[in-house]
Tab-separated table of C-alpha atoms and ligand atoms in Angstrom:
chain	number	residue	atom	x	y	z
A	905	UNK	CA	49.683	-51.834	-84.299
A	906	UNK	CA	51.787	-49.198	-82.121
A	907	UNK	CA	55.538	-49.348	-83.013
A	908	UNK	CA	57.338	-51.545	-81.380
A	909	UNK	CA	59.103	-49.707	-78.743
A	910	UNK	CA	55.713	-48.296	-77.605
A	911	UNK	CA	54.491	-52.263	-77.267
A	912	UNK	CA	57.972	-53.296	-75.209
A	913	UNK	CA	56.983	-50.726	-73.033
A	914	UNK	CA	53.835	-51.536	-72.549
A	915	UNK	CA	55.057	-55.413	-71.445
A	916	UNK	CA	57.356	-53.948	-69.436
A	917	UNK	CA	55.391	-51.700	-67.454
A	918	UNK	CA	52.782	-53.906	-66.747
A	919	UNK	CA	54.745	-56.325	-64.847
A	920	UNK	CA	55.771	-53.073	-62.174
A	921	UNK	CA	54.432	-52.822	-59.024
A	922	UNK	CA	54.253	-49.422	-58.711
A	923	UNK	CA	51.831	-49.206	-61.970
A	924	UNK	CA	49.034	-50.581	-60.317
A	925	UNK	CA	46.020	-48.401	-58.649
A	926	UNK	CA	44.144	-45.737	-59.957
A	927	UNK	CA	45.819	-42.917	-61.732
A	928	UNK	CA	43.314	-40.537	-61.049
A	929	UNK	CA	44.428	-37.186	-63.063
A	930	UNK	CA	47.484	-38.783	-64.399
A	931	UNK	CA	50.715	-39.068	-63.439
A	932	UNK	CA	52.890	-35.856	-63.470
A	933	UNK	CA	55.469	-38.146	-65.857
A	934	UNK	CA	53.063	-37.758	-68.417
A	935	UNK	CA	52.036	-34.095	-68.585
A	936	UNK	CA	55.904	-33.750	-68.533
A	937	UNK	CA	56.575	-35.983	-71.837
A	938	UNK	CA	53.281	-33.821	-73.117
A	939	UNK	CA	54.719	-30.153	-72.015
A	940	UNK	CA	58.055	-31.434	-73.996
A	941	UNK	CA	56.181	-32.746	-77.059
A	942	UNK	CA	54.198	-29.595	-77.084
A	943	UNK	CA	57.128	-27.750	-76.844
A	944	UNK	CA	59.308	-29.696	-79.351
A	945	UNK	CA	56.893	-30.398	-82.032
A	946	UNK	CA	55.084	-26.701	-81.849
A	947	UNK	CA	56.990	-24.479	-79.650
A	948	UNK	CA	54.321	-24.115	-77.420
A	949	UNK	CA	55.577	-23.987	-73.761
A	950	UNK	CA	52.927	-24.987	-71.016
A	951	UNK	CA	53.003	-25.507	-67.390
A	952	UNK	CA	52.956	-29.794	-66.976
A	953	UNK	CA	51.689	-29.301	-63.247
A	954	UNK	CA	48.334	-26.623	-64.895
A	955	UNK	CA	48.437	-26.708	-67.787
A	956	UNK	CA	47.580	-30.276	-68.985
A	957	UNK	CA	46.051	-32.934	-67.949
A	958	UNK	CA	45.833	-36.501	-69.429
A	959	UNK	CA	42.145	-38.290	-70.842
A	960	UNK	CA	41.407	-41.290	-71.786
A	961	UNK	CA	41.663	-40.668	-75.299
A	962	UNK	CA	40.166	-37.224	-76.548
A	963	UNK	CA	36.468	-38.507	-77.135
A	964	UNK	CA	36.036	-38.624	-73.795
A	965	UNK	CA	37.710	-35.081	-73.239
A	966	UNK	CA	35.063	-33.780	-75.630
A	967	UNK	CA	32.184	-35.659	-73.755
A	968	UNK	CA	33.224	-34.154	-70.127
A	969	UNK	CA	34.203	-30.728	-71.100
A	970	UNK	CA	30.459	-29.694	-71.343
A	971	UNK	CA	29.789	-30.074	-68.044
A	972	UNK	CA	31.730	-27.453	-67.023
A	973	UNK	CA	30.469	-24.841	-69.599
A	974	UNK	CA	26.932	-25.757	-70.394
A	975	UNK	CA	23.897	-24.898	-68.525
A	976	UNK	CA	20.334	-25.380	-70.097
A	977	UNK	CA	19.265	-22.784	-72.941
A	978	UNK	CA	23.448	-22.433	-73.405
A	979	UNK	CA	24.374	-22.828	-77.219
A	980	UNK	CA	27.599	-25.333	-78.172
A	981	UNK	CA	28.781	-24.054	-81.375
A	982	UNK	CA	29.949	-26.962	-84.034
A	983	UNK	CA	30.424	-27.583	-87.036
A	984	UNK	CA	28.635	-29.886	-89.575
A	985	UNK	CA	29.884	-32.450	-90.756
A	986	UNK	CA	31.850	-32.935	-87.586
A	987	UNK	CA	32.458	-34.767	-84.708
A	988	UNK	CA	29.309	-34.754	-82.689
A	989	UNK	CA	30.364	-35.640	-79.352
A	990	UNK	CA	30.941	-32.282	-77.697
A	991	UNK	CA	27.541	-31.612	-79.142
A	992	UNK	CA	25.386	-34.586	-77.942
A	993	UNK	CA	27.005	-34.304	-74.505
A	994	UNK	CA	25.650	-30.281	-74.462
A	995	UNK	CA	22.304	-31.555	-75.091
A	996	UNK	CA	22.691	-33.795	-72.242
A	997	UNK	CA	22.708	-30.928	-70.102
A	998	UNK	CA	20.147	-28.946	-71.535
A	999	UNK	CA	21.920	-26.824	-73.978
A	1000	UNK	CA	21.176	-26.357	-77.702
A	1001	UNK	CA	23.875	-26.795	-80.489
A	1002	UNK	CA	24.246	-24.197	-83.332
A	1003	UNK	CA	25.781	-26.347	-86.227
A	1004	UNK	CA	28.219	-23.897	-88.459
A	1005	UNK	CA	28.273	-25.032	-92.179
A	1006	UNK	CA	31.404	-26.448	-93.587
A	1007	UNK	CA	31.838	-25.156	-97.046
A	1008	UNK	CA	34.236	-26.378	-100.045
A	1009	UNK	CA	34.204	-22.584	-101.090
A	1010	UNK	CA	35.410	-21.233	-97.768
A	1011	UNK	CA	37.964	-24.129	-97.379
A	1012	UNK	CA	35.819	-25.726	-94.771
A	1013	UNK	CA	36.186	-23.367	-92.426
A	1014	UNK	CA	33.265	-22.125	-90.024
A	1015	UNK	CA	32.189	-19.039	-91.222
A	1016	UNK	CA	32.079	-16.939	-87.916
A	1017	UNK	CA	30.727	-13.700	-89.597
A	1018	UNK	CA	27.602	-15.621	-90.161
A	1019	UNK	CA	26.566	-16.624	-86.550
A	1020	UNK	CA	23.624	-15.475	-85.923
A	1021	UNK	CA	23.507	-12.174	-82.533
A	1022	UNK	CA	21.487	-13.785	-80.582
A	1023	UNK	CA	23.086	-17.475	-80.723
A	1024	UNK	CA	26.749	-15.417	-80.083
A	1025	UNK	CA	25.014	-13.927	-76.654
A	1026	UNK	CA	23.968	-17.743	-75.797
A	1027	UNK	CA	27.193	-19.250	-76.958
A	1028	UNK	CA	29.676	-20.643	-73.909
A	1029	UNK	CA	31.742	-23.301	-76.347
A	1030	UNK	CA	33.102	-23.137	-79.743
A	1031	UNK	CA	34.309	-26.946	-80.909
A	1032	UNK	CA	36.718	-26.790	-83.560
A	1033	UNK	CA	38.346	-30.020	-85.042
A	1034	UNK	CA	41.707	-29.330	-87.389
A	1035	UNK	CA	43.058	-30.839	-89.261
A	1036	UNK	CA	39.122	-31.874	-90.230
A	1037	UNK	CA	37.640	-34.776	-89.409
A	1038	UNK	CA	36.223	-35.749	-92.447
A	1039	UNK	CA	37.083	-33.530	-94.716
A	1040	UNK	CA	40.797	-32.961	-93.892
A	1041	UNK	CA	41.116	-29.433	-94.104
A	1042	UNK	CA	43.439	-27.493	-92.339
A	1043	UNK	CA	43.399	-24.637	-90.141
A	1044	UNK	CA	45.757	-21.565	-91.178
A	1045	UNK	CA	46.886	-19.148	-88.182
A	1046	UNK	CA	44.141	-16.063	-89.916
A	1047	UNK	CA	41.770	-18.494	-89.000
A	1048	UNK	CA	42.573	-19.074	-85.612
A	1049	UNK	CA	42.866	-15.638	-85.357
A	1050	UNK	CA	39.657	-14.766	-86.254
A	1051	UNK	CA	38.489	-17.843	-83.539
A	1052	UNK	CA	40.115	-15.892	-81.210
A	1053	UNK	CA	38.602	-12.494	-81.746
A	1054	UNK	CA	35.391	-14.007	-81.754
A	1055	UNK	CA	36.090	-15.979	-78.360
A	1056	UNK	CA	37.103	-12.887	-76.949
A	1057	UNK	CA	34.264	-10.172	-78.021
A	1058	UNK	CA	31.445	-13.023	-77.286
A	1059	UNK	CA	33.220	-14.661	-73.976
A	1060	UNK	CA	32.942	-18.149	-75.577
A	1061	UNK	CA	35.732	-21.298	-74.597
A	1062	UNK	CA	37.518	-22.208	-77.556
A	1063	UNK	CA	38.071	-26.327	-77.903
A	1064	UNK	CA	40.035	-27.074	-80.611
A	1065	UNK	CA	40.230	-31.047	-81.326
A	1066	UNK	CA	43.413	-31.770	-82.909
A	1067	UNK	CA	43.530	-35.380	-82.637
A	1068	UNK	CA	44.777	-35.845	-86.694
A	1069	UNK	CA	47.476	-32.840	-86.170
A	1070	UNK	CA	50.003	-35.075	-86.654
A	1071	UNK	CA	48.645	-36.499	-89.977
A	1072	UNK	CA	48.996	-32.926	-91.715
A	1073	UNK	CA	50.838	-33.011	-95.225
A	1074	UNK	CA	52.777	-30.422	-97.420
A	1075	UNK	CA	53.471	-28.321	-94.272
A	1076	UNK	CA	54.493	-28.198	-90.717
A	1077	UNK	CA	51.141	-29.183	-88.283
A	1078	UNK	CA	49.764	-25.995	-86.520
A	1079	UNK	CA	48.577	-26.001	-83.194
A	1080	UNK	CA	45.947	-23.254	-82.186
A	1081	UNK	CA	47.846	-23.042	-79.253
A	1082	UNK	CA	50.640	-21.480	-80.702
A	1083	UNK	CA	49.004	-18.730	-82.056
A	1084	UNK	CA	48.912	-15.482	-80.204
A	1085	UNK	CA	46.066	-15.389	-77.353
A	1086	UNK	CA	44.911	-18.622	-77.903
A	1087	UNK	CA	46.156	-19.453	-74.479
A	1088	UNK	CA	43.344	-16.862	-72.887
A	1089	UNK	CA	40.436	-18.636	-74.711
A	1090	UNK	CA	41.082	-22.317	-74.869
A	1091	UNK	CA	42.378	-25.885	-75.319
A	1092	UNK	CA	43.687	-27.921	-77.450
A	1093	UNK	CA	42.453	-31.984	-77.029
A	1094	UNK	CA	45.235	-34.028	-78.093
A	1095	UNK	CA	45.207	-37.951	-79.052
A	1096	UNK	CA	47.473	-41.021	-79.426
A	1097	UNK	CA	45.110	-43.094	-81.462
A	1098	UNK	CA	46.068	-41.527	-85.124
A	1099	UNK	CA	49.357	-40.299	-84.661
A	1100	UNK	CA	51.470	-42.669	-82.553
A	1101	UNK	CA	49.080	-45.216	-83.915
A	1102	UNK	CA	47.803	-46.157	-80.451
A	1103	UNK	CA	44.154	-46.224	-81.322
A	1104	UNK	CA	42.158	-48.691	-78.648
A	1105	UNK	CA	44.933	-48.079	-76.191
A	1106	UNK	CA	43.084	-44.959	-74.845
A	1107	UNK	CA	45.081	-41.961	-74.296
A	1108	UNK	CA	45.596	-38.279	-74.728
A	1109	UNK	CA	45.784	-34.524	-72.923
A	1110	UNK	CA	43.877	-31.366	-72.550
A	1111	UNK	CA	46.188	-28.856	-72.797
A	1112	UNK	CA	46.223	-25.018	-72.234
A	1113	UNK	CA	44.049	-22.374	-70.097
A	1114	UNK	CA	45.000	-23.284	-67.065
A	1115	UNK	CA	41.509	-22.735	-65.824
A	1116	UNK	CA	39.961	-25.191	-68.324
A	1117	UNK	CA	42.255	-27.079	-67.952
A	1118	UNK	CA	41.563	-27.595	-63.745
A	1119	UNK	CA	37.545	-27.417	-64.830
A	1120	UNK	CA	38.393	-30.636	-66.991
A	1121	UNK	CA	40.597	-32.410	-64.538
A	1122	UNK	CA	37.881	-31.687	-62.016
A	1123	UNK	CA	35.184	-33.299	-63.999
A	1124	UNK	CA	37.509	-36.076	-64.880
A	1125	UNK	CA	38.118	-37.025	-61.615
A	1126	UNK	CA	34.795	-37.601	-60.810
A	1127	UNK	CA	33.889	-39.357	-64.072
A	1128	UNK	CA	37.135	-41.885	-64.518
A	1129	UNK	CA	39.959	-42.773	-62.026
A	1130	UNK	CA	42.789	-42.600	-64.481
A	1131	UNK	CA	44.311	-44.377	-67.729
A	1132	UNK	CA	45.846	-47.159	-66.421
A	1133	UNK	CA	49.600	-46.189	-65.218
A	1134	UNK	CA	51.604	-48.849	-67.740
A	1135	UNK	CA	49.874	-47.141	-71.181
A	1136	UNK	CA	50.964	-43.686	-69.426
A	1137	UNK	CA	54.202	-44.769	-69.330
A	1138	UNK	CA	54.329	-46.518	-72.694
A	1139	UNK	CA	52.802	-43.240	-74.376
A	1140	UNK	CA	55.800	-41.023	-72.665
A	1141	UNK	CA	57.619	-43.506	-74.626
A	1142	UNK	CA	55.768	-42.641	-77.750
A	1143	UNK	CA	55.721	-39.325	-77.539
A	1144	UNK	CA	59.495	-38.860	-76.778
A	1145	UNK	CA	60.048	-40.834	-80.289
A	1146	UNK	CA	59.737	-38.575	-83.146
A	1147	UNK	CA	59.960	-40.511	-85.627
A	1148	UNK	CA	57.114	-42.239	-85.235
A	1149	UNK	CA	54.394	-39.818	-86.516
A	1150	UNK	CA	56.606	-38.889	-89.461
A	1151	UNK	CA	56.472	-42.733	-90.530
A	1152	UNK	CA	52.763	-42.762	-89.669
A	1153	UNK	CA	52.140	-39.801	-91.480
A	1154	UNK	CA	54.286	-41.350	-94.669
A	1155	UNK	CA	52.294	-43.693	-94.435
A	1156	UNK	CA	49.054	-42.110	-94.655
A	1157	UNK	CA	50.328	-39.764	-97.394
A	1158	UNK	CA	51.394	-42.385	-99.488
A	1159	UNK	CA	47.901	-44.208	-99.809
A	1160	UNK	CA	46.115	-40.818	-99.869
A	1161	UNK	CA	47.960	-40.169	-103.156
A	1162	UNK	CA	47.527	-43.544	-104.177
A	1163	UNK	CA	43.402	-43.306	-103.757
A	1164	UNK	CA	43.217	-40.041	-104.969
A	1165	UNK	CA	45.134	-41.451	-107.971
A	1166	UNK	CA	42.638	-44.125	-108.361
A	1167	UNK	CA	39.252	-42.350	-107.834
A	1168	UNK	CA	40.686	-39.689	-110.455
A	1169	UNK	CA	41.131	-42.262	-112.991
A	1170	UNK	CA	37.385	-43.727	-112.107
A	1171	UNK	CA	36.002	-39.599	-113.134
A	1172	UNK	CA	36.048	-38.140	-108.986
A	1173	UNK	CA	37.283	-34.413	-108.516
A	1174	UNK	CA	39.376	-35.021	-105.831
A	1175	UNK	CA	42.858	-34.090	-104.310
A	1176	UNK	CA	44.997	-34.832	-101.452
A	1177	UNK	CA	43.847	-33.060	-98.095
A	1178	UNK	CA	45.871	-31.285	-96.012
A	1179	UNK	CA	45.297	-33.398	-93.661
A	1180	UNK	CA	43.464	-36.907	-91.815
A	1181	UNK	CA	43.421	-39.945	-93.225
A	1182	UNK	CA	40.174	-39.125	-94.879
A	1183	UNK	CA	39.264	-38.094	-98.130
A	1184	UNK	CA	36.136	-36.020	-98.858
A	1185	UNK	CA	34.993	-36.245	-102.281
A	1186	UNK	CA	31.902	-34.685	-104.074
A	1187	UNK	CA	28.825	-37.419	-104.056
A	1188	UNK	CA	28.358	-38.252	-107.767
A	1189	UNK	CA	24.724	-37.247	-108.889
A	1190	UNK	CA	24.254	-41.093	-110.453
A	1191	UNK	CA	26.092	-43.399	-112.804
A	1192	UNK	CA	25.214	-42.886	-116.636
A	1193	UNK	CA	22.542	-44.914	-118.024
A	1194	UNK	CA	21.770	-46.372	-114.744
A	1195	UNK	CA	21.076	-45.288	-110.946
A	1196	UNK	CA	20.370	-41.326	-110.285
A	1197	UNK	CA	21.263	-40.695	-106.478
A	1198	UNK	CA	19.380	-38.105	-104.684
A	1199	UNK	CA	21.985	-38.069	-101.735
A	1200	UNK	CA	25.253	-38.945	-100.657
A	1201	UNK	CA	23.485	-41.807	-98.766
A	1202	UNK	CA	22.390	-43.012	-101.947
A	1203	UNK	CA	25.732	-42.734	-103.767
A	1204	UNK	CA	27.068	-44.833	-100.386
A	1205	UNK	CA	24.377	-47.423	-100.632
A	1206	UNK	CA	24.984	-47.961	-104.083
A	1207	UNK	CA	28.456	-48.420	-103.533
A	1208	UNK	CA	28.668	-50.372	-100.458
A	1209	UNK	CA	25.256	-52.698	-101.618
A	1210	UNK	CA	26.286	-53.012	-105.702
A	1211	UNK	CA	30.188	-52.410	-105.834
A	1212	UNK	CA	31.002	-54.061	-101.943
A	1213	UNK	CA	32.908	-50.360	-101.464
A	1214	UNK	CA	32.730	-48.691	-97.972
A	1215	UNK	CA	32.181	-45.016	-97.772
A	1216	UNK	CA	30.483	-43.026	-95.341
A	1217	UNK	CA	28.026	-40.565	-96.647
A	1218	UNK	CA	27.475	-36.837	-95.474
A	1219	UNK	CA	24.747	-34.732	-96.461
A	1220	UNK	CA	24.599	-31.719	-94.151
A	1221	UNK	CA	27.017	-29.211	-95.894
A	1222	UNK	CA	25.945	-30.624	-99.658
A	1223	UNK	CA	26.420	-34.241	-100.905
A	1224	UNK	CA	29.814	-35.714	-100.316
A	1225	UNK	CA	31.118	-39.266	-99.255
A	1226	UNK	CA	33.907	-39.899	-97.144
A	1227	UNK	CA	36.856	-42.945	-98.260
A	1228	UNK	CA	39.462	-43.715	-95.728
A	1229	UNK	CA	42.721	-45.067	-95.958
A	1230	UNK	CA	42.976	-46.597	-92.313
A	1231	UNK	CA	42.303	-50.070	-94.183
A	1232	UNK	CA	44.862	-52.858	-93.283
A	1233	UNK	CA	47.831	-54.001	-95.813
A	1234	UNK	CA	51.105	-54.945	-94.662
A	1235	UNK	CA	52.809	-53.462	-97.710
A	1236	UNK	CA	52.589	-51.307	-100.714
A	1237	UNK	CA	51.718	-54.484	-103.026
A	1238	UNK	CA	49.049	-55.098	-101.202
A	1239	UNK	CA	47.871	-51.276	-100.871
A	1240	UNK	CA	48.293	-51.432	-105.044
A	1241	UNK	CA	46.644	-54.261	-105.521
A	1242	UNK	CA	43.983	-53.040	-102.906
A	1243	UNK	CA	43.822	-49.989	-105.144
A	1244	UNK	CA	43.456	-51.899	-108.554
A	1245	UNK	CA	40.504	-53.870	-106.757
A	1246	UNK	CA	38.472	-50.568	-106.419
A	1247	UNK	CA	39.456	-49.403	-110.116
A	1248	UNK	CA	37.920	-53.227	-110.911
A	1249	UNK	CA	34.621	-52.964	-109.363
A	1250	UNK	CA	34.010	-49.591	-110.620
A	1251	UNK	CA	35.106	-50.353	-114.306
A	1252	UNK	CA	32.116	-50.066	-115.558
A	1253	UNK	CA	30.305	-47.262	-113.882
A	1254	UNK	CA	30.134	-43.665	-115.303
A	1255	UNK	CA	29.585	-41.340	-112.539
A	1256	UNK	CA	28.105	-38.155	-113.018
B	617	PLP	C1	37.790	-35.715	-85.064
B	617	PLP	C2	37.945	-36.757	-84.030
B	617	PLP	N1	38.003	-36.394	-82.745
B	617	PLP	C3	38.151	-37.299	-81.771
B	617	PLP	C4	38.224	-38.643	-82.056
B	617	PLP	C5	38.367	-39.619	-80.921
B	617	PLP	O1	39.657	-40.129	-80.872
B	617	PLP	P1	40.255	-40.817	-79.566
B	617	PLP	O2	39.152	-40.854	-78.548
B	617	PLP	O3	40.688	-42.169	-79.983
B	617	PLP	O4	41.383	-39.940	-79.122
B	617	PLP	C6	38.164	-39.074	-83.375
B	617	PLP	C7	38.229	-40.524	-83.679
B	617	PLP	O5	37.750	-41.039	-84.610
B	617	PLP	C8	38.032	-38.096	-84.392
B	617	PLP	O6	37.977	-38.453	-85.679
């Protein structure tokens, strides 16, 4: 649940007048309290009234922004595994996606040297997500560097999804927009769902190039009317507290380490991420004396059919499966003892 400040808010909010009717682009309140958490939390000073401009949470950001880029036989570049959205919404306007290879070896990071000429010339948008959703890797600044070059020599918008930022461990969350002429190329999507825990109350900003920016608010407002005025205001609230996505992040942290821990034991090479609330682990090639898995599908359907274990299975950029720690437990007994159930039902396997 969202902290409870965030909640009284919400109750009383919703009882105001002046809350109701549509919010269209958002109210300016809000790309204020985003300008000062940009500002406070990266150093990145923006212009509320141009530079931002709320969404209903950023999957819908990354469904709309297409439109404004992407005209049939234009390339979206992506990654794989990613988030698809940006991608499927390209192909809803005729345009092909280009799916860039996320590699253990190159710290999952897009390797932009390998782009092929002639998809570069077609390219308008380069989607980005960091830290990773799922393998929570993290973006360093010669990275974004390097996105930014690229974005420059092949005139291609830069959107970098940072809805886990806030979930980044072991060092200080980097936005892309504080790096040196990221500005001139792109936006960052932001979210409250993972970091301020507001997931299901639907809301987040596009923030930076001012001229993206307008292109998104103009598609917005003729796609949505508006997140509801009372979660606006209970998000400024959020976002004005920062101690909540340091306890959120704790949080996160502390059952990462306590499933790596566990999945170590149980013979997975695996180690904390730098950030998400994922964990992306090698597939195992079969369990000795028993079941040899061709896939990471097949390691998940083992699991999930013969062990009652949830994973979700990706295959594109080599076999791995995907644990998450966004499972409910009101306390660290109960995330142990969740913990020593998954060490039970695997007791007896051997993976290979
Ligand atoms: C990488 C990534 N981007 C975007 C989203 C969408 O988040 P929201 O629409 O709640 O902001 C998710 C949610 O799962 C995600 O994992």
């Amino acid at each position: 649940m969202a902290t409870e400040c965030v909640r009284s808010a919400m109750k009383m909010e919703i009882d105001k007048l002046e809350n109701r009717g549509d919010a269209d682009n958002g109210i300016q309140e809000f790309k204020d309290a985003a300008a000062d958490f940009m500002r406070r939390q990266f150093g990145v000073k923006l212009d509320p009234a141009t530079e931002i401009n709320h969404c209903i949470g950023s999957k819908p950001a990354l469904a709309m922004l297409p439109a404004a880029f992407i005209n049939p036989g234009d390339i979206t570049l992506m990654t794989v595994p990613g988030y698809p959205v940006a991608g499927t919404h390209t192909k809803y306007y005729g345009g092909q996606v280009f799916n860039m290879p996320l590699y253990e070896e190159n710290g999952f990071l897009p390797d932009l040297d390998a782009v092929p000429r002639d998809v570069c010339k077609k390219a308008k948008l380069m989607v980005i997500n960091y830290p990773n959703s799922p393998t929570g890797a993290l973006a360093d600044e010669a990275f974004y560097k390097k996105v930014i070059d690229f974005a420059k020599t092949n005139n291609v918008v830069v959107v970098q999804d940072a809805t886990h930022i806030l979930l980044t461990y072991g060092r200080k969350p980097l936005s892309f927009l504080q790096v040196d002429g990221a500005v001139d190329v792109g936006v960052e999507v932001h979210s409250l769902s993972k970091g301020f825990d507001m997931i299901g109350w639907r809301i987040g900003f596009v923030a930076g190039h001012e001229r993206i920016v307008r292109a998104f608010a103009d598609i917005k407002d003729n796609s949505d009317s508006g997140q509801f005025i009372a979660i606006q205001k209970a998000a400024i609230v959020a976002l004005a507290d920062t101690s909540i996505p340091v306890a959120i992040r704790a949080k996160y942290e502390r059952r990462l380490q306590k499933l790596v821990a566990a999945l170590r034991e149980l013979g997975f090479k695996t180690e904390i991420p730098g950030g998400s609330y994922f964990l992306y682990v090698p597939s195992p090639k079969g369990v000795a004396g028993g079941t040899t898995f061709e896939t990471a599908e097949d390691a998940s359907q083992f699991l999930i059919r013969e062990r009652s274990i949830c994973t979700v299975p990706w295959d594109e950029a080599g076999p791995y499966l995907r644990f998450s720690v966004t499972y409910q437990a009101p306390n660290e007994t109960d995330e142990d003892e969740l913990m020593d159930a998954l060490r039970s039902r695997l007791a007896d396997d051997k993976f290979i």
